Amino acid sequence: MTARYDIAVIGGGIMGCATALRMAEGGMRATVLDQGDLGQGASGVNAGTLSLQIKRVKLMPYALKGHHEWKAMGDAVGFRKTGGYTLAFTERESELLHERQTLKAEAGAPIEFVSNNHIRNAEPNLTQKVISASYCPEDGYANSSLTGQYYRGRLRDQGIPYRERCPVTAIAQDGAGFALDTPQGEITASRILMATGAWLKPTAAMLDVDLPVNARINTVSVTERLKPLTSTVIGHATGLLTMKQKTNGTVLIGGGWQGRGTPQEGRGQVTAGSLQPNLALAQFALPALENARIIRSWTGFEANVPDFYPLVGALPGVEGAFVLGCVRGGYTIGPYISKLMGDFILDREPELPLFDPGRNFKED
Amino acid sequence: MIRLAPDQSAQIRRTEKVEFTFDGTAIWGHAGESLAAALIRSGRLHLRDAPEDTDPRGAFCLMGLCQECLVVLEGQTVESCRIELQPGIDVTSLRYGADG
Amino acid sequence: MLLLCGTAQMADLIDILVVGAGPAGGNAALAAARHGKHVVLLDEQVKPGGQIWRAKDSSILSAPQTPESSAGDALRAQITKAQIDHRGSTRIWQIERQTEGWDVHVLRDGQVERLTTKTLVLATGAHEFVQPIPGWTKPGVFGLAGATALFKQNLSPPGQRTIVSGTGPLVFFVASEICRLGGTVAAVVTPNTRRDWVAKLPALARRVDLALRGALWIVHLMMDRIPIFWGCSVVSVEGVARVESAEIQKLDANWAPKGETWSIDADSLCLGHGLIPSIEAPQLSGVTISYRSDLGGWVPDIGEDGATSVEGVFLCGDGTGIRGAAAAELHGTLAGLSAAEHLGARTAKERATLRSRFNRAARFGLAMTALSTPRPGLAMLTKPDTIVCRCESLTQTRIAQEVEVGAASTNAVKSGLRAGMGPCGGKYCQTAIARFIAMHENRPEAEIPPSAPRPPLRPVPVSALSADFDYDDLPIPKPAPL
């Protein structure tokens, strides 16, 4: 048995690793445990979009800070600030776009509406069917596949021990803190942080706490390498499409189309019925995709709660246990909100308000 | 010399030779054989450059898995080992760069 | 919102969908059809036969028969006579469980289609393992098994002067075929020794016909004065933009290279080190996998007669472990009968009589697999600057660095470096990478599974997936919360 840690972080995604790094900076002895490899959940399989245009109004200050975090991580995470367009193809979408992006601009995102001429010059390969579009110069993407590699390196550099393929199967409170059962032996810690994303519900259930977390099963696809077709992040007014061409020429296509499966059963599954319209919409927006071949499609489980706000704070009713999970936009916000979480656990005043996991979720 | 498995190549009857082009060069093959087979027979082994290091590549697995024999036919990227040769087709090598 | 999944197709509910029309799948389809089941047989190739009995293409008007072409013709004739609904040039790209049965999504003639079936028989065969060596990406290097596709389908040799290097019986078959088709074999190079073969005599005695045929290949090569280098391997390939020569070196008992090297000129090289079961389709159907070195690596978990723990899914042939064509035929019949039994036919007696024949054939096949399976030292052929992942041009050094800093699974290496994210989907690098991790971390290979397969199982054009799209059919979602 190893010595008692100040805190054991369950879940080695962006949230868990970034919080561990913050707490270690503050002097805590932290460890990170993951049921698989680091960064292979939502943190590592999402489409990597960093777009203020798809962030919630109330979360805009967090998203702006998040963008700074990604920029600072830079090449190591494949960060590219490309600017991004959100497209409307119908009058109805155009109205929706104006209404929503105006509110987001008011919340601090540098979003502007652009003329059709502007977008045709900037992205000549997009369909001529665009009737209106918004643009945000801050938008871009990072390479989510690099999440595990990046945080493995950071944890190692900071001397924070981590264990992969180490699922926590039971949590007991032992007076001085917590004892965690794992296949690699018992791990004890004075505090615990649950940062298991879409798996938060079963994690909290080990301490008899019911968190109202379920999972969205987002589909992402990638093409083979193509000649340069687009240089920015492309979105759609309904949110049904995100698309960007990586520097290697592959085009990554998402949009929140739902696969099936549950985190408890393991990996989610792509469904053809959802994949096909997703790709058809991508081809509608970027007709040259017609000749591209899809190499791979996959799903990632994203945590979801009834009011769609993050969970950042104390686990209700259990002294010394904390929860950190994001809902929509977790990739963008994660590296920043993890600092707030770390500060809270370190007993420091967080820069921005947290989101109480014990709140009444019906309120908003 | 006694050969237990003699050279039977002279006993193989094939369809007439037809022409096609690869990157503008005329090449002959037999209608109905795989494009990769015709290219290999012509000695045209170098079909594309690897995108990461421009290393020359050509057909390798010959069963539609490795994706090394990709060429462009009518705007589509295709596996030359799985394309039937038709007379007169114009095949080009796959270019990944901006000059595409 | 299910734009491309109209209910019209539902009428055509298949009893047994067989994927793969080689010895296993072809016989599974025949057996199931004999019991009156509505069978559809899908295959990537134009005609049935699989890799082993691959049919000649339409450019061949006539040619001398070989044992493979005869066996293939016999299977093709049976499939035609039984009026099996065979759909060639058809690739499956996705398999989905539905409340009753399965949806199988296929690509054919540039169009996608959904087939619905009560049961699945997956006979997806094998692909090749090639230990990466310096220069193996040069044009003119072909997979050893892959080259046989050229012989069987196109009746063409791979070049004018070919070196054949690899494990098991396949090197001799390939060399013999090259001679038959008018090519020249510069050398046959095999890590196996004559002693390895002698040790397999008891198994060879079980199939005197096949053993004799193998012996004739070797006699022929010797009479043609083609050098056979036993206990050796090609260790590097030289040439500017194509094969010009290859270096050969002696191997030790563990198959690690040692001692002097020598060079042989050639314009082509056939290189291969055994077969790997193609398990992606079974995995996509939910079948679990286990590591079995005697069967060629990771294999799907199967029970008797190809049954699996997933209801309605049956597996057979080399995709369940490399047992060879003779065993695959019988395994296919058994799995076809199992699937028919699942749908109410009574096949227990028939299967009971076949099982011992299958086991006998499998013993011969497994002896050949044992000769073909690389020994650990073969991994030493891969040098630091050798490309391991062909799609992304990743060298062994890059992979070693990634493993060094903690990437301890094929999945972690894939995420960090894109090894396996290229168009081949990892088919030609994952096994070498898993073995490298195992060796580096001193862990058993059984702890390092391949990355989970992702659809599409083969690349699919966006145009095929988006056909029939009408923008007005887009479901308008509830807007995301502001």
GROMACS .gro file of N, CA and C in nm, chain A residues 15-116:
model
  306
   15MET      N    1  -0.998   1.742  -1.737
   15MET     CA    2  -1.040   1.796  -1.606
   15MET      C    3  -0.953   1.740  -1.494
   16GLY      N    4  -0.942   1.607  -1.492
   16GLY     CA    5  -0.869   1.543  -1.382
   16GLY      C    6  -0.722   1.582  -1.384
   17CYS      N    7  -0.661   1.577  -1.502
   17CYS     CA    8  -0.517   1.605  -1.510
   17CYS      C    9  -0.488   1.752  -1.482
   18ALA      N   10  -0.569   1.842  -1.542
   18ALA     CA   11  -0.541   1.985  -1.524
   18ALA      C   12  -0.563   2.026  -1.378
   19THR      N   13  -0.663   1.968  -1.313
   19THR     CA   14  -0.685   2.000  -1.172
   19THR      C   15  -0.571   1.947  -1.087
   20ALA      N   16  -0.526   1.825  -1.117
   20ALA     CA   17  -0.413   1.767  -1.042
   20ALA      C   18  -0.290   1.857  -1.054
   21LEU      N   19  -0.267   1.908  -1.175
   21LEU     CA   20  -0.152   1.997  -1.195
   21LEU      C   21  -0.166   2.122  -1.110
   22ARG      N   22  -0.288   2.181  -1.107
   22ARG     CA   23  -0.312   2.303  -1.029
   22ARG      C   24  -0.291   2.275  -0.879
   23MET      N   25  -0.342   2.163  -0.833
   23MET     CA   26  -0.332   2.132  -0.691
   23MET      C   27  -0.187   2.103  -0.652
   24ALA      N   28  -0.113   2.039  -0.744
   24ALA     CA   29   0.027   2.011  -0.715
   24ALA      C   30   0.106   2.140  -0.707
   25GLU      N   31   0.073   2.235  -0.795
   25GLU     CA   32   0.138   2.367  -0.786
   25GLU      C   33   0.112   2.431  -0.651
   26GLY      N   34  -0.010   2.404  -0.597
   26GLY     CA   35  -0.046   2.460  -0.467
   26GLY      C   36   0.007   2.378  -0.351
   27GLY      N   37   0.087   2.275  -0.380
   27GLY     CA   38   0.154   2.203  -0.272
   27GLY      C   39   0.089   2.072  -0.231
   28MET      N   40  -0.018   2.032  -0.299
   28MET     CA   41  -0.083   1.907  -0.259
   28MET      C   42  -0.015   1.788  -0.325
   29ARG      N   43  -0.016   1.676  -0.256
   29ARG     CA   44   0.030   1.548  -0.313
   29ARG      C   45  -0.089   1.482  -0.379
   30ALA      N   46  -0.089   1.486  -0.509
   30ALA     CA   47  -0.203   1.435  -0.584
   30ALA      C   48  -0.165   1.311  -0.664
   31THR      N   49  -0.264   1.229  -0.694
   31THR     CA   50  -0.243   1.119  -0.789
   31THR      C   51  -0.364   1.112  -0.882
   32VAL      N   52  -0.341   1.064  -1.002
   32VAL     CA   53  -0.448   1.054  -1.101
   32VAL      C   54  -0.466   0.908  -1.140
   33LEU      N   55  -0.592   0.864  -1.139
   33LEU     CA   56  -0.624   0.725  -1.174
   33LEU      C   57  -0.717   0.725  -1.295
   34ASP      N   58  -0.689   0.639  -1.391
   34ASP     CA   59  -0.782   0.629  -1.504
   34ASP      C   60  -0.814   0.483  -1.532
   35GLN      N   61  -0.938   0.458  -1.568
   35GLN     CA   62  -0.978   0.319  -1.597
   35GLN      C   63  -0.911   0.266  -1.724
   36GLY      N   64  -0.874   0.357  -1.814
   36GLY     CA   65  -0.805   0.314  -1.936
   36GLY      C   66  -0.673   0.388  -1.947
   37ASP      N   67  -0.649   0.446  -2.064
   37ASP     CA   68  -0.532   0.532  -2.081
   37ASP      C   69  -0.575   0.676  -2.054
   38LEU      N   70  -0.480   0.761  -2.019
   38LEU     CA   71  -0.511   0.903  -1.999
   38LEU      C   72  -0.569   0.962  -2.127
   39GLY      N   73  -0.669   1.047  -2.107
   39GLY     CA   74  -0.721   1.124  -2.221
   39GLY      C   75  -0.783   1.042  -2.332
   40GLN      N   76  -0.847   0.932  -2.299
   40GLN     CA   77  -0.911   0.853  -2.404
   40GLN      C   78  -1.064   0.861  -2.398
   41GLY      N   79  -1.117   0.935  -2.301
   41GLY     CA   80  -1.262   0.957  -2.299
   41GLY      C   81  -1.294   1.076  -2.388
   42ALA      N   82  -1.395   1.154  -2.347
   42ALA     CA   83  -1.437   1.268  -2.429
   42ALA      C   84  -1.319   1.361  -2.459
   43SER      N   85  -1.227   1.374  -2.365
   43SER     CA   86  -1.113   1.465  -2.384
   43SER      C   87  -1.029   1.429  -2.505
   44GLY      N   88  -1.028   1.301  -2.540
   44GLY     CA   89  -0.938   1.255  -2.645
   44GLY      C   90  -1.007   1.217  -2.774
   45VAL      N   91  -1.140   1.213  -2.776
   45VAL     CA   92  -1.208   1.167  -2.897
   45VAL      C   93  -1.307   1.269  -2.951
   46ASN      N   94  -1.311   1.388  -2.892
   46ASN     CA   95  -1.402   1.489  -2.944
   46ASN      C   96  -1.340   1.554  -3.068
   47ALA      N   97  -1.418   1.640  -3.133
   47ALA     CA   98  -1.374   1.694  -3.263
   47ALA      C   99  -1.272   1.806  -3.249
   48GLY      N  100  -1.242   1.847  -3.127
   48GLY     CA  101  -1.137   1.945  -3.104
   48GLY      C  102  -1.173   2.089  -3.137
   49THR      N  103  -1.300   2.116  -3.161
   49THR     CA  104  -1.341   2.251  -3.198
   49THR      C  105  -1.327   2.345  -3.080
   50LEU      N  106  -1.264   2.458  -3.103
   50LEU     CA  107  -1.256   2.563  -3.001
   50LEU      C  108  -1.328   2.684  -3.060
   51SER      N  109  -1.460   2.690  -3.039
   51SER     CA  110  -1.539   2.795  -3.102
   51SER      C  111  -1.623   2.868  -2.999
   52LEU      N  112  -1.605   2.999  -2.996
   52LEU     CA  113  -1.688   3.080  -2.905
   52LEU      C  114  -1.831   3.088  -2.957
   53GLN      N  115  -1.848   3.061  -3.086
   53GLN     CA  116  -1.982   3.074  -3.144
   53GLN      C  117  -2.077   2.965  -3.099
   54ILE      N  118  -2.023   2.858  -3.043
   54ILE     CA  119  -2.112   2.753  -2.995
   54ILE      C  120  -2.108   2.741  -2.842
   55LYS      N  121  -2.062   2.848  -2.776
   55LYS     CA  122  -2.059   2.846  -2.630
   55LYS      C  123  -2.182   2.917  -2.574
   56ARG      N  124  -2.222   2.877  -2.455
   56ARG     CA  125  -2.338   2.939  -2.392
   56ARG      C  126  -2.303   3.079  -2.342
   57VAL      N  127  -2.402   3.164  -2.344
   57VAL     CA  128  -2.381   3.304  -2.307
   57VAL      C  129  -2.319   3.315  -2.167
   58LYS      N  130  -2.377   3.245  -2.072
   58LYS     CA  131  -2.331   3.256  -1.934
   58LYS      C  132  -2.191   3.197  -1.916
   59LEU      N  133  -2.150   3.109  -2.007
   59LEU     CA  134  -2.018   3.046  -1.995
   59LEU      C  135  -1.911   3.119  -2.075
   60MET      N  136  -1.951   3.230  -2.142
   60MET     CA  137  -1.856   3.297  -2.231
   60MET      C  138  -1.728   3.341  -2.159
   61PRO      N  139  -1.738   3.398  -2.037
   61PRO     CA  140  -1.613   3.437  -1.969
   61PRO      C  141  -1.520   3.318  -1.947
   62TYR      N  142  -1.577   3.201  -1.920
   62TYR     CA  143  -1.496   3.081  -1.899
   62TYR      C  144  -1.434   3.035  -2.033
   63ALA      N  145  -1.516   3.045  -2.139
   63ALA     CA  146  -1.468   3.001  -2.271
   63ALA      C  147  -1.354   3.091  -2.320
   64LEU      N  148  -1.368   3.222  -2.296
   64LEU     CA  149  -1.260   3.315  -2.336
   64LEU      C  150  -1.130   3.280  -2.264
   65LYS      N  151  -1.143   3.251  -2.134
   65LYS     CA  152  -1.023   3.212  -2.057
   65LYS      C  153  -0.971   3.078  -2.109
   66GLY      N  154  -1.064   2.989  -2.143
   66GLY     CA  155  -1.024   2.858  -2.195
   66GLY      C  156  -0.942   2.871  -2.322
   67HIS      N  157  -0.984   2.961  -2.410
   67HIS     CA  158  -0.908   2.983  -2.534
   67HIS      C  159  -0.764   3.023  -2.504
   68HIS      N  160  -0.746   3.106  -2.402
   68HIS     CA  161  -0.609   3.146  -2.365
   68HIS      C  162  -0.527   3.027  -2.318
   69GLU      N  163  -0.593   2.938  -2.244
   69GLU     CA  164  -0.522   2.818  -2.197
   69GLU      C  165  -0.475   2.733  -2.315
   70TRP      N  166  -0.564   2.714  -2.414
   70TRP     CA  167  -0.528   2.631  -2.529
   70TRP      C  168  -0.416   2.696  -2.609
   71LYS      N  169  -0.426   2.827  -2.624
   71LYS     CA  170  -0.322   2.898  -2.697
   71LYS      C  171  -0.187   2.878  -2.629
   72ALA      N  172  -0.189   2.882  -2.497
   72ALA     CA  173  -0.064   2.865  -2.422
   72ALA      C  174  -0.008   2.724  -2.439
   73MET      N  175  -0.096   2.626  -2.450
   73MET     CA  176  -0.049   2.488  -2.469
   73MET      C  177   0.008   2.469  -2.610
   74GLY      N  178  -0.049   2.543  -2.705
   74GLY     CA  179   0.011   2.556  -2.838
   74GLY      C  180   0.030   2.428  -2.918
   75ASP      N  181   0.146   2.417  -2.979
   75ASP     CA  182   0.175   2.305  -3.070
   75ASP      C  183   0.164   2.169  -3.002
   76ALA      N  184   0.192   2.164  -2.873
   76ALA     CA  185   0.191   2.035  -2.804
   76ALA      C  186   0.053   1.970  -2.808
   77VAL      N  187  -0.051   2.052  -2.825
   77VAL     CA  188  -0.186   1.997  -2.835
   77VAL      C  189  -0.245   2.023  -2.974
   78GLY      N  190  -0.161   2.064  -3.066
   78GLY     CA  191  -0.208   2.088  -3.202
   78GLY      C  192  -0.299   2.210  -3.213
   79PHE      N  193  -0.278   2.309  -3.126
   79PHE     CA  194  -0.365   2.429  -3.127
   79PHE      C  195  -0.344   2.510  -3.255
   80ARG      N  196  -0.455   2.550  -3.318
   80ARG     CA  197  -0.450   2.641  -3.432
   80ARG      C  198  -0.562   2.742  -3.416
   81LYS      N  199  -0.528   2.870  -3.419
   81LYS     CA  200  -0.632   2.974  -3.421
   81LYS      C  201  -0.654   3.009  -3.568
   82THR      N  202  -0.768   2.970  -3.621
   82THR     CA  203  -0.794   2.985  -3.764
   82THR      C  204  -0.904   3.084  -3.793
   83GLY      N  205  -0.981   3.121  -3.691
   83GLY     CA  206  -1.106   3.191  -3.715
   83GLY      C  207  -1.211   3.090  -3.756
   84GLY      N  208  -1.337   3.125  -3.739
   84GLY     CA  209  -1.441   3.028  -3.774
   84GLY      C  210  -1.568   3.096  -3.824
   85TYR      N  211  -1.633   3.030  -3.917
   85TYR     CA  212  -1.760   3.079  -3.972
   85TYR      C  213  -1.874   2.988  -3.928
   86THR      N  214  -1.986   3.049  -3.896
   86THR     CA  215  -2.108   2.972  -3.876
   86THR      C  216  -2.204   3.010  -3.987
   87LEU      N  217  -2.255   2.908  -4.055
   87LEU     CA  218  -2.329   2.930  -4.179
   87LEU      C  219  -2.479   2.909  -4.159
   88ALA      N  220  -2.557   2.989  -4.234
   88ALA     CA  221  -2.702   2.969  -4.241
   88ALA      C  222  -2.739   2.952  -4.387
   89PHE      N  223  -2.822   2.851  -4.414
   89PHE     CA  224  -2.863   2.822  -4.551
   89PHE      C  225  -3.009   2.857  -4.579
   90THR      N  226  -3.086   2.885  -4.472
   90THR     CA  227  -3.228   2.920  -4.491
   90THR      C  228  -3.257   3.046  -4.411
   91GLU      N  229  -3.370   3.107  -4.440
   91GLU     CA  230  -3.411   3.229  -4.367
   91GLU      C  231  -3.425   3.199  -4.218
   92ARG      N  232  -3.483   3.085  -4.191
   92ARG     CA  233  -3.506   3.049  -4.051
   92ARG      C  234  -3.373   3.035  -3.976
   93GLU      N  235  -3.277   2.969  -4.042
   93GLU     CA  236  -3.145   2.953  -3.980
   93GLU      C  237  -3.077   3.089  -3.964
   94SER      N  238  -3.101   3.174  -4.062
   94SER     CA  239  -3.040   3.306  -4.058
   94SER      C  240  -3.091   3.386  -3.938
   95GLU      N  241  -3.220   3.376  -3.914
   95GLU     CA  242  -3.279   3.445  -3.797
   95GLU      C  243  -3.220   3.390  -3.668
   96LEU      N  244  -3.215   3.258  -3.664
   96LEU     CA  245  -3.161   3.191  -3.545
   96LEU      C  246  -3.017   3.236  -3.522
   97LEU      N  247  -2.940   3.241  -3.629
   97LEU     CA  248  -2.800   3.278  -3.621
   97LEU      C  249  -2.786   3.421  -3.565
   98HIS      N  250  -2.863   3.513  -3.621
   98HIS     CA  251  -2.852   3.652  -3.576
   98HIS      C  252  -2.891   3.667  -3.431
   99GLU      N  253  -3.000   3.606  -3.395
   99GLU     CA  254  -3.049   3.618  -3.258
   99GLU      C  255  -2.945   3.565  -3.159
  100ARG      N  256  -2.892   3.448  -3.189
  100ARG     CA  257  -2.804   3.383  -3.092
  100ARG      C  258  -2.664   3.446  -3.090
  101GLN      N  259  -2.610   3.475  -3.209
  101GLN     CA  260  -2.474   3.527  -3.211
  101GLN      C  261  -2.469   3.669  -3.157
  102THR      N  262  -2.579   3.744  -3.170
  102THR     CA  263  -2.584   3.878  -3.113
  102THR      C  264  -2.569   3.870  -2.960
  103LEU      N  265  -2.641   3.777  -2.900
  103LEU     CA  266  -2.631   3.762  -2.755
  103LEU      C  267  -2.491   3.718  -2.712
  104LYS      N  268  -2.430   3.632  -2.791
  104LYS     CA  269  -2.295   3.584  -2.758
  104LYS      C  270  -2.192   3.697  -2.773
  105ALA      N  271  -2.213   3.779  -2.875
  105ALA     CA  272  -2.123   3.895  -2.893
  105ALA      C  273  -2.136   3.988  -2.774
  106GLU      N  274  -2.259   4.009  -2.729
  106GLU     CA  275  -2.281   4.096  -2.613
  106GLU      C  276  -2.214   4.040  -2.488
  107ALA      N  277  -2.203   3.907  -2.486
  107ALA     CA  278  -2.140   3.843  -2.368
  107ALA      C  279  -1.987   3.847  -2.377
  108GLY      N  280  -1.932   3.904  -2.485
  108GLY     CA  281  -1.787   3.925  -2.487
  108GLY      C  282  -1.713   3.852  -2.598
  109ALA      N  283  -1.784   3.769  -2.677
  109ALA     CA  284  -1.716   3.699  -2.787
  109ALA      C  285  -1.705   3.794  -2.906
  110PRO      N  286  -1.589   3.807  -2.968
  110PRO     CA  287  -1.574   3.901  -3.081
  110PRO      C  288  -1.636   3.845  -3.210
  111ILE      N  289  -1.767   3.827  -3.206
  111ILE     CA  290  -1.837   3.768  -3.321
  111ILE      C  291  -1.894   3.881  -3.407
  112GLU      N  292  -1.878   3.869  -3.537
  112GLU     CA  293  -1.935   3.968  -3.629
  112GLU      C  294  -2.011   3.895  -3.738
  113PHE      N  295  -2.102   3.966  -3.802
  113PHE     CA  296  -2.171   3.908  -3.917
  113PHE      C  297  -2.098   3.953  -4.043
  114VAL      N  298  -2.087   3.861  -4.138
  114VAL     CA  299  -2.008   3.894  -4.257
  114VAL      C  300  -2.094   3.882  -4.382
  115SER      N  301  -2.054   3.956  -4.484
  115SER     CA  302  -2.129   3.954  -4.610
  115SER      C  303  -2.100   3.825  -4.686
  116ASN      N  304  -2.189   3.794  -4.779
  116ASN     CA  305  -2.168   3.675  -4.861
  116ASN      C  306  -2.042   3.687  -4.945
   0.00000   0.00000   0.00000
